[in-house]
mmCIF file of N, CA and C in Angstrom:
data_model
loop_
_atom_site.group_PDB
_atom_site.id
_atom_site.type_symbol
_atom_site.label_atom_id
_atom_site.label_comp_id
_atom_site.label_asym_id
_atom_site.label_seq_id
_atom_site.Cartn_x
_atom_site.Cartn_y
_atom_site.Cartn_z
ATOM 1 N N MET O 24 1.125 -1.490 -0.103
ATOM 2 C CA MET O 24 0.500 0.025 0.178
ATOM 3 C C MET O 24 1.187 1.255 -0.164
ATOM 4 N N THR O 25 0.747 1.968 -0.772
ATOM 5 C CA THR O 25 1.304 3.256 -0.394
ATOM 6 C C THR O 25 0.917 4.378 -0.072
ATOM 7 N N SER O 26 1.526 5.614 0.423
ATOM 8 C CA SER O 26 0.544 6.714 1.272
ATOM 9 C C SER O 26 -0.445 7.494 0.377
ATOM 10 N N PRO O 27 -1.140 7.866 0.598
ATOM 11 C CA PRO O 27 -2.673 8.451 0.287
ATOM 12 C C PRO O 27 -2.731 10.035 -0.541
ATOM 13 N N TYR O 28 -0.909 10.080 0.617
ATOM 14 C CA TYR O 28 -0.533 11.985 0.595
ATOM 15 C C TYR O 28 0.689 12.192 -0.445
ATOM 16 N N LEU O 29 0.411 13.609 -1.018
ATOM 17 C CA LEU O 29 1.839 14.272 -1.541
ATOM 18 C C LEU O 29 1.615 15.441 -0.796
ATOM 19 N N PHE O 30 2.887 16.127 -1.191
ATOM 20 C CA PHE O 30 3.422 17.331 -1.027
ATOM 21 C C PHE O 30 3.808 18.188 -1.966
ATOM 22 N N VAL O 31 3.503 19.352 -2.485
ATOM 23 C CA VAL O 31 3.751 19.886 -3.530
ATOM 24 C C VAL O 31 4.165 21.140 -2.877
ATOM 25 N N TYR O 32 5.082 21.408 -3.738
ATOM 26 C CA TYR O 32 5.096 23.067 -3.584
ATOM 27 C C TYR O 32 5.817 23.646 -4.578
ATOM 28 N N GLY O 33 5.764 23.616 -5.783
ATOM 29 C CA GLY O 33 5.565 24.611 -7.120
ATOM 30 C C GLY O 33 4.630 24.807 -7.860
ATOM 31 N N THR O 34 4.572 23.554 -9.061
ATOM 32 C CA THR O 34 4.290 23.990 -10.362
ATOM 33 C C THR O 34 2.721 23.035 -10.092
ATOM 34 N N LEU O 35 2.527 22.573 -9.956
ATOM 35 C CA LEU O 35 1.289 21.140 -9.072
ATOM 36 C C LEU O 35 0.287 22.101 -8.064
ATOM 37 N N LYS O 36 0.642 23.254 -7.808
ATOM 38 C CA LYS O 36 0.005 24.050 -6.503
ATOM 39 C C LYS O 36 -1.019 24.077 -6.973
ATOM 40 N N SER O 37 -1.950 24.472 -6.477
ATOM 41 C CA SER O 37 -3.843 24.380 -6.835
ATOM 42 C C SER O 37 -3.889 26.156 -7.264
ATOM 43 N N ASP O 38 -2.731 27.085 -6.831
ATOM 44 C CA ASP O 38 -2.992 27.889 -7.431
ATOM 45 C C ASP O 38 -2.277 27.936 -9.605
ATOM 46 N N ALA O 39 -1.414 26.571 -9.505
ATOM 47 C CA ALA O 39 -0.736 26.436 -10.627
ATOM 48 C C ALA O 39 -1.470 25.643 -11.953
ATOM 49 N N CYS O 40 -1.394 26.565 -13.265
ATOM 50 C CA CYS O 40 -2.164 26.217 -14.090
ATOM 51 C C CYS O 40 -1.349 25.808 -15.689
ATOM 52 N N ASN O 41 -1.041 23.998 -15.207
ATOM 53 C CA ASN O 41 -0.604 23.836 -16.401
ATOM 54 C C ASN O 41 -1.270 22.019 -16.394
ATOM 55 N N PRO O 42 -1.599 21.478 -17.286
ATOM 56 C CA PRO O 42 -2.544 20.277 -17.654
ATOM 57 C C PRO O 42 -2.217 19.249 -16.473
ATOM 58 N N ASN O 43 -0.746 18.669 -16.313
ATOM 59 C CA ASN O 43 -0.266 17.816 -15.093
ATOM 60 C C ASN O 43 -0.691 18.277 -13.356
ATOM 61 N N ALA O 44 -1.249 19.938 -13.602
ATOM 62 C CA ALA O 44 -1.517 19.885 -11.885
ATOM 63 C C ALA O 44 -2.634 19.667 -11.985
ATOM 64 N N ASN O 45 -4.060 20.203 -13.599
ATOM 65 C CA ASN O 45 -5.076 19.350 -13.929
ATOM 66 C C ASN O 45 -5.607 18.530 -13.502
ATOM 67 N N ASN O 46 -4.844 17.829 -13.553
ATOM 68 C CA ASN O 46 -4.962 16.083 -13.267
ATOM 69 C C ASN O 46 -4.791 15.615 -12.073
ATOM 70 N N LEU O 47 -3.277 16.681 -11.419
ATOM 71 C CA LEU O 47 -4.218 16.372 -10.031
ATOM 72 C C LEU O 47 -4.939 17.038 -9.220
ATOM 73 N N HIS O 48 -5.038 18.376 -9.627
ATOM 74 C CA HIS O 48 -7.014 18.607 -8.984
ATOM 75 C C HIS O 48 -8.021 18.235 -9.116
ATOM 76 N N GLN O 49 -7.754 17.701 -10.042
ATOM 77 C CA GLN O 49 -9.655 17.290 -10.855
ATOM 78 C C GLN O 49 -9.142 15.698 -10.058
ATOM 79 N N ASN O 50 -8.404 14.608 -9.486
ATOM 80 C CA ASN O 50 -7.764 13.443 -8.728
ATOM 81 C C ASN O 50 -7.472 13.421 -7.257
ATOM 82 N N ALA O 51 -7.867 14.579 -6.774
ATOM 83 C CA ALA O 51 -7.421 14.105 -5.361
ATOM 84 C C ALA O 51 -7.737 15.649 -4.184
ATOM 85 N N GLN O 52 -7.537 15.927 -3.210
ATOM 86 C CA GLN O 52 -8.851 16.861 -2.625
ATOM 87 C C GLN O 52 -7.333 17.539 -1.433
ATOM 88 N N LEU O 53 -7.292 18.810 -1.542
ATOM 89 C CA LEU O 53 -6.365 19.730 -1.492
ATOM 90 C C LEU O 53 -6.701 19.770 0.127
ATOM 91 N N LEU O 54 -5.487 19.025 0.918
ATOM 92 C CA LEU O 54 -6.401 19.265 2.164
ATOM 93 C C LEU O 54 -5.461 20.711 2.831
ATOM 94 N N GLY O 55 -4.596 20.735 2.389
ATOM 95 C CA GLY O 55 -4.068 22.526 3.722
ATOM 96 C C GLY O 55 -2.895 23.042 2.967
ATOM 97 N N SER O 56 -2.325 23.661 3.479
ATOM 98 C CA SER O 56 -0.979 24.299 3.586
ATOM 99 C C SER O 56 -0.247 23.431 4.642
ATOM 100 N N ALA O 57 0.796 23.350 4.077
ATOM 101 C CA ALA O 57 1.525 22.321 5.046
ATOM 102 C C ALA O 57 3.286 23.071 4.686
ATOM 103 N N LYS O 58 4.679 21.633 5.524
ATOM 104 C CA LYS O 58 5.759 22.196 5.722
ATOM 105 C C LYS O 58 6.958 21.266 5.607
ATOM 106 N N TRP O 59 8.225 21.125 5.466
ATOM 107 C CA TRP O 59 8.657 19.908 4.900
ATOM 108 C C TRP O 59 9.985 20.544 5.017
ATOM 109 N N GLN O 60 11.009 20.011 6.090
ATOM 110 C CA GLN O 60 12.050 20.292 6.163
ATOM 111 C C GLN O 60 13.021 20.323 5.116
ATOM 112 N N GLY O 61 13.331 21.492 4.420
ATOM 113 C CA GLY O 61 14.368 21.254 3.116
ATOM 114 C C GLY O 61 14.286 23.278 2.730
ATOM 115 N N ALA O 62 15.384 22.495 1.806
ATOM 116 C CA ALA O 62 15.479 24.185 1.301
ATOM 117 C C ALA O 62 15.558 24.060 0.048
ATOM 118 N N LEU O 63 14.538 25.424 -0.653
ATOM 119 C CA LEU O 63 14.363 25.321 -1.844
ATOM 120 C C LEU O 63 15.374 26.357 -3.000
ATOM 121 N N TYR O 64 14.842 25.654 -4.111
ATOM 122 C CA TYR O 64 15.888 26.240 -5.293
ATOM 123 C C TYR O 64 15.155 27.151 -6.611
ATOM 124 N N LEU O 65 15.389 27.443 -7.135
ATOM 125 C CA LEU O 65 15.061 28.046 -8.359
ATOM 126 C C LEU O 65 15.913 27.353 -9.655
ATOM 127 N N VAL O 66 15.101 26.298 -10.545
ATOM 128 C CA VAL O 66 16.287 25.164 -10.899
ATOM 129 C C VAL O 66 16.521 26.298 -12.564
ATOM 130 N N ARG O 67 15.098 26.547 -13.117
ATOM 131 C CA ARG O 67 14.494 27.517 -14.646
ATOM 132 C C ARG O 67 13.682 28.289 -14.685
ATOM 133 N N ASN O 68 12.771 27.695 -14.628
ATOM 134 C CA ASN O 68 11.130 28.433 -14.385
ATOM 135 C C ASN O 68 10.433 27.969 -13.508
ATOM 136 N N TYR O 69 11.682 26.682 -12.737
ATOM 137 C CA TYR O 69 10.398 25.831 -11.349
ATOM 138 C C TYR O 69 11.186 25.442 -10.015
ATOM 139 N N PRO O 70 10.656 25.294 -9.087
ATOM 140 C CA PRO O 70 11.506 24.410 -8.149
ATOM 141 C C PRO O 70 12.175 23.553 -7.639
ATOM 142 N N GLY O 71 12.906 23.323 -7.137
ATOM 143 C CA GLY O 71 13.509 21.996 -6.711
ATOM 144 C C GLY O 71 14.231 21.420 -4.959
ATOM 145 N N ALA O 72 13.368 21.233 -4.747
ATOM 146 C CA ALA O 72 13.091 21.439 -3.009
ATOM 147 C C ALA O 72 14.577 19.960 -2.794
ATOM 148 N N VAL O 73 15.605 20.102 -1.244
ATOM 149 C CA VAL O 73 16.525 19.132 -1.722
ATOM 150 C C VAL O 73 15.952 19.110 -0.045
ATOM 151 N N ARG O 74 17.166 17.520 0.316
ATOM 152 C CA ARG O 74 16.639 17.664 2.223
ATOM 153 C C ARG O 74 17.444 19.211 2.351
ATOM 154 N N SER O 75 16.576 18.774 3.997
ATOM 155 C CA SER O 75 18.135 19.626 4.684
ATOM 156 C C SER O 75 18.429 19.661 6.223
ATOM 157 N N THR O 76 19.270 19.511 7.338
ATOM 158 C CA THR O 76 19.347 19.038 8.403
ATOM 159 C C THR O 76 19.268 20.195 9.146
ATOM 160 N N ASN O 77 19.477 21.624 8.810
ATOM 161 C CA ASN O 77 18.990 22.526 9.372
ATOM 162 C C ASN O 77 17.619 23.468 9.610
ATOM 163 N N GLY O 78 17.397 22.814 11.064
ATOM 164 C CA GLY O 78 15.215 22.111 11.562
ATOM 165 C C GLY O 78 15.135 23.825 11.351
ATOM 166 N N SER O 79 15.672 25.522 10.746
ATOM 167 C CA SER O 79 14.439 25.841 11.028
ATOM 168 C C SER O 79 14.919 26.085 8.855
ATOM 169 N N GLU O 80 15.050 25.379 7.989
ATOM 170 C CA GLU O 80 14.822 25.819 6.259
ATOM 171 C C GLU O 80 13.883 24.918 6.426
ATOM 172 N N HIS O 81 12.602 25.453 5.496
ATOM 173 C CA HIS O 81 11.664 24.528 4.849
ATOM 174 C C HIS O 81 11.133 24.977 4.243
ATOM 175 N N VAL O 82 10.521 23.841 3.017
ATOM 176 C CA VAL O 82 9.602 24.294 2.036
ATOM 177 C C VAL O 82 8.519 24.781 2.205
ATOM 178 N N LEU O 83 8.063 25.360 1.639
ATOM 179 C CA LEU O 83 6.134 26.024 1.884
ATOM 180 C C LEU O 83 5.277 25.223 0.781
ATOM 181 N N GLY O 84 4.424 24.653 1.281
ATOM 182 C CA GLY O 84 3.506 24.075 0.514
ATOM 183 C C GLY O 84 2.400 23.209 0.519
ATOM 184 N N GLU O 85 1.914 22.557 -0.234
ATOM 185 C CA GLU O 85 0.934 22.281 0.007
ATOM 186 C C GLU O 85 0.717 20.465 -0.179
ATOM 187 N N ILE O 86 -0.604 19.393 1.298
ATOM 188 C CA ILE O 86 -1.491 18.312 1.455
ATOM 189 C C ILE O 86 -2.084 18.321 0.067
ATOM 190 N N TRP O 87 -1.741 16.890 -0.123
ATOM 191 C CA TRP O 87 -2.908 16.478 -1.436
ATOM 192 C C TRP O 87 -3.463 15.218 -0.800
ATOM 193 N N LYS O 88 -3.944 14.690 -0.679
ATOM 194 C CA LYS O 88 -5.198 13.339 -0.874
ATOM 195 C C LYS O 88 -5.739 13.017 -1.652
ATOM 196 N N LEU O 89 -4.201 11.700 -2.283
ATOM 197 C CA LEU O 89 -5.042 11.083 -3.999
ATOM 198 C C LEU O 89 -5.765 10.099 -3.861
ATOM 199 N N ASN O 90 -7.145 10.643 -4.323
ATOM 200 C CA ASN O 90 -7.734 9.191 -4.575
ATOM 201 C C ASN O 90 -7.684 8.037 -5.001
ATOM 202 N N ASP O 91 -6.778 8.042 -5.964
ATOM 203 C CA ASP O 91 -5.704 6.679 -6.382
ATOM 204 C C ASP O 91 -4.678 6.380 -6.579
ATOM 205 N N PRO O 92 -3.875 6.851 -5.250
ATOM 206 C CA PRO O 92 -2.310 7.214 -5.481
ATOM 207 C C PRO O 92 -1.675 6.424 -6.646
ATOM 208 N N GLU O 93 -1.264 5.100 -6.434
ATOM 209 C CA GLU O 93 -1.166 4.218 -7.468
ATOM 210 C C GLU O 93 -0.549 4.661 -8.554
ATOM 211 N N THR O 94 -1.925 5.106 -9.485
ATOM 212 C CA THR O 94 -2.732 5.727 -11.490
ATOM 213 C C THR O 94 -2.028 6.962 -11.255
ATOM 214 N N LEU O 95 -2.487 7.409 -9.729
ATOM 215 C CA LEU O 95 -1.643 9.165 -10.492
ATOM 216 C C LEU O 95 -0.241 9.549 -10.130
ATOM 217 N N LEU O 96 -0.066 8.708 -9.287
ATOM 218 C CA LEU O 96 1.928 8.575 -8.629
ATOM 219 C C LEU O 96 2.340 8.285 -10.222
ATOM 220 N N ILE O 97 1.728 7.485 -11.135
ATOM 221 C CA ILE O 97 2.580 7.322 -12.316
ATOM 222 C C ILE O 97 3.009 8.259 -13.014
ATOM 223 N N SER O 98 1.852 9.371 -13.624
ATOM 224 C CA SER O 98 1.451 10.082 -14.299
ATOM 225 C C SER O 98 2.321 11.141 -14.141
ATOM 226 N N LEU O 99 2.951 11.528 -12.711
ATOM 227 C CA LEU O 99 2.945 12.576 -11.881
ATOM 228 C C LEU O 99 5.057 12.200 -11.834
ATOM 229 N N ASP O 100 5.281 10.746 -11.749
ATOM 230 C CA ASP O 100 6.330 10.712 -12.228
ATOM 231 C C ASP O 100 7.252 11.181 -13.414
ATOM 232 N N GLU O 101 6.100 10.765 -14.134
ATOM 233 C CA GLU O 101 6.175 10.324 -15.476
ATOM 234 C C GLU O 101 7.444 12.313 -15.783
ATOM 235 N N TYR O 102 5.760 13.695 -15.314
ATOM 236 C CA TYR O 102 6.115 14.593 -15.978
ATOM 237 C C TYR O 102 7.159 15.300 -14.009
ATOM 238 N N GLU O 103 7.643 14.585 -13.068
ATOM 239 C CA GLU O 103 8.918 15.193 -13.204
ATOM 240 C C GLU O 103 10.251 14.290 -12.344
ATOM 241 N N GLU O 104 9.688 13.332 -13.890
ATOM 242 C CA GLU O 104 10.911 12.770 -14.863
ATOM 243 C C GLU O 104 11.713 11.848 -13.706
ATOM 244 N N CYS O 105 11.177 10.799 -13.330
ATOM 245 C CA CYS O 105 11.713 10.131 -12.547
ATOM 246 C C CYS O 105 10.955 8.621 -12.212
ATOM 247 N N ALA O 106 10.491 8.317 -13.664
ATOM 248 C CA ALA O 106 9.840 7.153 -14.090
ATOM 249 C C ALA O 106 10.873 6.177 -14.549
ATOM 250 N N PRO O 107 10.289 4.942 -14.459
ATOM 251 C CA PRO O 107 11.477 3.995 -15.144
ATOM 252 C C PRO O 107 11.986 4.380 -15.716
ATOM 253 N N ARG O 108 11.443 4.823 -16.613
ATOM 254 C CA ARG O 108 11.723 5.012 -18.717
ATOM 255 C C ARG O 108 12.410 6.433 -18.825
ATOM 256 N N SER O 109 12.525 7.366 -17.253
ATOM 257 C CA SER O 109 12.940 9.039 -17.610
ATOM 258 C C SER O 109 14.787 8.729 -17.652
ATOM 259 N N PRO O 110 14.859 9.662 -18.318
ATOM 260 C CA PRO O 110 16.725 10.026 -18.762
ATOM 261 C C PRO O 110 17.104 9.562 -17.068
ATOM 262 N N LYS O 111 18.439 9.216 -17.322
ATOM 263 C CA LYS O 111 19.176 9.080 -15.544
ATOM 264 C C LYS O 111 20.668 9.816 -15.903
ATOM 265 N N PRO O 112 21.006 10.818 -14.965
ATOM 266 C CA PRO O 112 19.521 10.221 -13.887
ATOM 267 C C PRO O 112 18.522 11.251 -13.396
ATOM 268 N N HIS O 113 17.882 10.425 -12.919
ATOM 269 C CA HIS O 113 16.459 11.331 -12.582
ATOM 270 C C HIS O 113 16.992 12.907 -11.942
ATOM 271 N N GLU O 114 15.417 13.359 -12.471
ATOM 272 C CA GLU O 114 15.952 14.456 -11.879
ATOM 273 C C GLU O 114 15.551 15.694 -10.680
ATOM 274 N N TYR O 115 14.628 14.495 -10.785
ATOM 275 C CA TYR O 115 13.077 13.932 -9.108
ATOM 276 C C TYR O 115 13.967 12.835 -8.627
ATOM 277 N N ILE O 116 13.330 12.734 -7.078
ATOM 278 C CA ILE O 116 13.874 11.214 -6.670
ATOM 279 C C ILE O 116 11.988 11.529 -5.955
ATOM 280 N N ARG O 117 10.608 10.424 -5.927
ATOM 281 C CA ARG O 117 9.984 11.037 -5.207
ATOM 282 C C ARG O 117 10.141 9.925 -3.403
ATOM 283 N N SER O 118 9.689 10.502 -2.398
ATOM 284 C CA SER O 118 10.481 10.024 -1.473
ATOM 285 C C SER O 118 9.067 10.402 -0.120
ATOM 286 N N LEU O 119 9.142 9.233 0.760
ATOM 287 C CA LEU O 119 8.084 9.174 1.295
ATOM 288 C C LEU O 119 8.702 9.827 2.902
ATOM 289 N N GLU O 120 8.292 11.491 2.830
ATOM 290 C CA GLU O 120 8.628 12.200 4.219
ATOM 291 C C GLU O 120 8.192 12.907 4.878
ATOM 292 N N PRO O 121 8.729 13.092 5.598
ATOM 293 C CA PRO O 121 7.920 13.734 7.061
ATOM 294 C C PRO O 121 7.590 15.207 7.340
ATOM 295 N N VAL O 122 6.050 15.498 6.667
ATOM 296 C CA VAL O 122 5.629 16.530 6.546
ATOM 297 C C VAL O 122 4.724 16.846 7.092
ATOM 298 N N HIS O 123 5.103 18.395 8.409
ATOM 299 C CA HIS O 123 4.426 19.356 9.178
ATOM 300 C C HIS O 123 2.680 19.896 8.070
ATOM 301 N N PHE O 124 1.942 19.612 8.739
ATOM 302 C CA PHE O 124 0.625 19.398 8.346
ATOM 303 C C PHE O 124 0.113 19.759 9.968
ATOM 304 N N GLU O 125 -1.051 21.215 9.909
ATOM 305 C CA GLU O 125 -1.126 21.190 10.796
ATOM 306 C C GLU O 125 -0.780 21.399 11.901
ATOM 307 N N VAL O 126 -1.117 20.371 12.969
ATOM 308 C CA VAL O 126 -0.410 20.345 14.235
ATOM 309 C C VAL O 126 0.180 18.346 15.107
ATOM 310 N N GLU O 127 -0.077 18.026 13.284
ATOM 311 C CA GLU O 127 0.347 17.133 12.996
ATOM 312 C C GLU O 127 1.315 16.753 11.697
ATOM 313 N N ILE O 128 2.067 15.602 12.079
ATOM 314 C CA ILE O 128 3.168 15.038 11.340
ATOM 315 C C ILE O 128 2.495 13.923 10.252
ATOM 316 N N VAL O 129 2.429 14.280 8.966
ATOM 317 C CA VAL O 129 2.114 13.874 8.027
ATOM 318 C C VAL O 129 3.331 12.863 7.087
ATOM 319 N N LYS O 130 2.899 11.912 6.702
ATOM 320 C CA LYS O 130 3.792 10.453 5.825
ATOM 321 C C LYS O 130 3.525 10.990 4.630
ATOM 322 N N ALA O 131 3.960 12.181 4.051
ATOM 323 C CA ALA O 131 3.722 11.953 2.234
ATOM 324 C C ALA O 131 4.629 11.621 1.307
ATOM 325 N N TRP O 132 4.596 11.843 0.117
ATOM 326 C CA TRP O 132 5.510 11.570 -0.868
ATOM 327 C C TRP O 132 5.778 13.056 -1.140
ATOM 328 N N VAL O 133 7.082 12.769 -1.236
ATOM 329 C CA VAL O 133 7.786 14.718 -1.612
ATOM 330 C C VAL O 133 8.800 14.381 -3.333
ATOM 331 N N TYR O 134 8.593 15.215 -4.043
ATOM 332 C CA TYR O 134 9.748 15.251 -5.358
ATOM 333 C C TYR O 134 10.946 16.065 -4.750
ATOM 334 N N ILE O 135 11.786 14.861 -4.562
ATOM 335 C CA ILE O 135 13.087 15.764 -3.988
ATOM 336 C C ILE O 135 13.811 16.669 -4.780
ATOM 337 N N TYR O 136 14.382 17.542 -5.350
ATOM 338 C CA TYR O 136 15.390 17.232 -6.849
ATOM 339 C C TYR O 136 16.759 16.639 -6.473
ATOM 340 N N ASN O 137 17.283 16.246 -7.477
ATOM 341 C CA ASN O 137 18.303 14.935 -7.339
ATOM 342 C C ASN O 137 19.195 15.188 -7.910
ATOM 343 N N LEU O 138 19.348 16.413 -8.632
ATOM 344 C CA LEU O 138 20.501 16.966 -9.722
ATOM 345 C C LEU O 138 21.367 17.818 -8.398
ATOM 346 N N ASP O 139 21.925 18.624 -9.167
ATOM 347 C CA ASP O 139 23.492 19.528 -8.023
ATOM 348 C C ASP O 139 22.712 20.365 -8.479
ATOM 349 N N ILE O 140 22.673 21.557 -7.404
ATOM 350 C CA ILE O 140 22.246 22.501 -6.967
ATOM 351 C C ILE O 140 23.715 23.652 -6.714
ATOM 352 N N ASP O 141 24.304 23.323 -6.702
ATOM 353 C CA ASP O 141 25.681 24.156 -6.685
ATOM 354 C C ASP O 141 25.494 25.752 -7.026
ATOM 355 N N ASN O 142 25.026 26.241 -8.780
ATOM 356 C CA ASN O 142 24.638 27.521 -9.479
ATOM 357 C C ASN O 142 23.472 27.377 -9.382
ATOM 358 N N LEU O 143 22.425 27.076 -8.461
ATOM 359 C CA LEU O 143 21.564 27.429 -8.250
ATOM 360 C C LEU O 143 20.732 27.945 -7.462
ATOM 361 N N LYS O 144 19.930 29.469 -7.751
ATOM 362 C CA LYS O 144 19.771 30.215 -6.458
ATOM 363 C C LYS O 144 18.365 29.723 -5.602
ATOM 364 N N LYS O 145 19.301 30.041 -4.099
ATOM 365 C CA LYS O 145 18.112 29.453 -3.122
ATOM 366 C C LYS O 145 17.146 30.482 -3.100
ATOM 367 N N ILE O 146 15.793 29.580 -2.733
ATOM 368 C CA ILE O 146 14.102 30.469 -2.571
ATOM 369 C C ILE O 146 14.561 30.732 -1.007
ATOM 370 N N GLU O 147 15.204 31.799 -0.886
ATOM 371 C CA GLU O 147 15.267 31.822 1.108
ATOM 372 C C GLU O 147 14.281 31.703 1.433
ATOM 373 N N SER O 148 13.012 32.367 1.342
ATOM 374 C CA SER O 148 11.518 32.509 1.900
ATOM 375 C C SER O 148 10.886 30.979 1.566
ATOM 376 N N GLY O 149 11.878 29.935 1.049
ATOM 377 C CA GLY O 149 10.821 28.332 0.713
ATOM 378 C C GLY O 149 9.828 28.697 0.343
ATOM 379 N N ASN O 150 8.843 29.509 -0.462
ATOM 380 C CA ASN O 150 7.602 30.022 -1.036
ATOM 381 C C ASN O 150 8.330 29.885 -2.557
ATOM 382 N N PHE O 151 7.904 28.778 -3.548
ATOM 383 C CA PHE O 151 8.104 28.899 -4.789
ATOM 384 C C PHE O 151 7.377 30.469 -4.696
ATOM 385 N N ILE O 152 5.558 30.301 -5.553
ATOM 386 C CA ILE O 152 5.222 31.127 -6.055
ATOM 387 C C ILE O 152 4.964 32.677 -5.069
ATOM 388 N N ASN O 153 5.445 32.730 -4.305
ATOM 389 C CA ASN O 153 5.737 34.041 -3.757
ATOM 390 C C ASN O 153 7.013 34.571 -4.608
ATOM 391 N N GLU O 154 8.221 33.756 -4.457
ATOM 392 C CA GLU O 154 9.789 34.244 -5.221
ATOM 393 C C GLU O 154 9.121 34.388 -6.942
ATOM 394 N N ASN O 155 8.702 33.869 -7.094
ATOM 395 C CA ASN O 155 7.852 33.542 -8.969
ATOM 396 C C ASN O 155 7.025 34.924 -8.561
ATOM 397 N N GLN O 156 6.294 35.775 -8.221
ATOM 398 C CA GLN O 156 5.834 36.628 -8.480
ATOM 399 C C GLN O 156 7.114 38.189 -8.132
ATOM 400 N N ILE O 157 7.913 38.114 -6.956
ATOM 401 C CA ILE O 157 8.510 39.017 -6.451
ATOM 402 C C ILE O 157 9.436 38.975 -7.983
ATOM 403 N N LEU O 158 9.952 37.482 -9.157
ATOM 404 C CA LEU O 158 10.973 37.868 -9.793
ATOM 405 C C LEU O 158 9.637 38.773 -11.423
ATOM 406 N N ILE O 159 8.318 38.189 -11.716
ATOM 407 C CA ILE O 159 7.430 39.341 -12.230
ATOM 408 C C ILE O 159 7.372 40.026 -12.400
ATOM 409 N N ARG O 160 7.112 41.169 -11.005
ATOM 410 C CA ARG O 160 6.477 41.903 -10.351
ATOM 411 C C ARG O 160 8.339 43.051 -11.212
ATOM 412 N N ARG O 161 9.480 42.379 -10.508
ATOM 413 C CA ARG O 161 10.343 43.038 -11.011
ATOM 414 C C ARG O 161 10.972 43.525 -12.892
ATOM 415 N N LYS O 162 10.885 42.466 -13.000
ATOM 416 C CA LYS O 162 10.646 41.900 -15.140
ATOM 417 C C LYS O 162 9.022 43.384 -15.284
ATOM 418 N N ASN O 163 8.477 43.280 -14.968
ATOM 419 C CA ASN O 163 7.292 44.195 -14.892
ATOM 420 C C ASN O 163 8.364 45.570 -14.833
ATOM 421 N N GLU O 164 8.173 45.657 -13.807
ATOM 422 C CA GLU O 164 8.883 47.218 -13.103
ATOM 423 C C GLU O 164 10.330 47.703 -14.298
ATOM 424 N N ASP O 165 10.459 47.080 -14.683
ATOM 425 C CA ASP O 165 11.725 46.785 -15.560
ATOM 426 C C ASP O 165 10.892 47.300 -16.994
ATOM 427 N N ILE O 166 10.661 46.470 -17.301
ATOM 428 C CA ILE O 166 10.243 47.217 -18.853
ATOM 429 C C ILE O 166 9.135 48.824 -18.742
ATOM 430 N N ARG O 167 8.502 48.673 -17.570
ATOM 431 C CA ARG O 167 7.583 50.189 -18.016
ATOM 432 C C ARG O 167 9.060 51.291 -17.821
ATOM 433 N N ARG O 168 10.123 51.146 -16.765
ATOM 434 C CA ARG O 168 11.433 51.812 -16.909
ATOM 435 C C ARG O 168 11.698 52.099 -17.905
#
């Protein structure tokens, strides 16, 4: 039996609009905001989260309960490039991790970035959507100047 819970922190969140996010949103229930002990990086136009031993570092995201975990995780593994047929090394790995949700800790699947982070920009806030909005606002301000 697989865990029915998935922690998302980027392009699959409830405010994301793309085919893979839509697939998740139609086949799972959003339980609410959550956080996972880790660090967040900007890969290109999407985030990558890695484990952290620093207890004050957290990635902010959401917990979803999957209707049919085994089926949905197959398609999400394809999207996150960690399916068996995905090129190696895989960009992400899917791992069952302790995630802080409300007053409890839930074991949830987390897609963890699996490539080198040395040249990536760290998202200090741990919140990809906020960081993305700041970058978009700065670009718009530069265009107006």
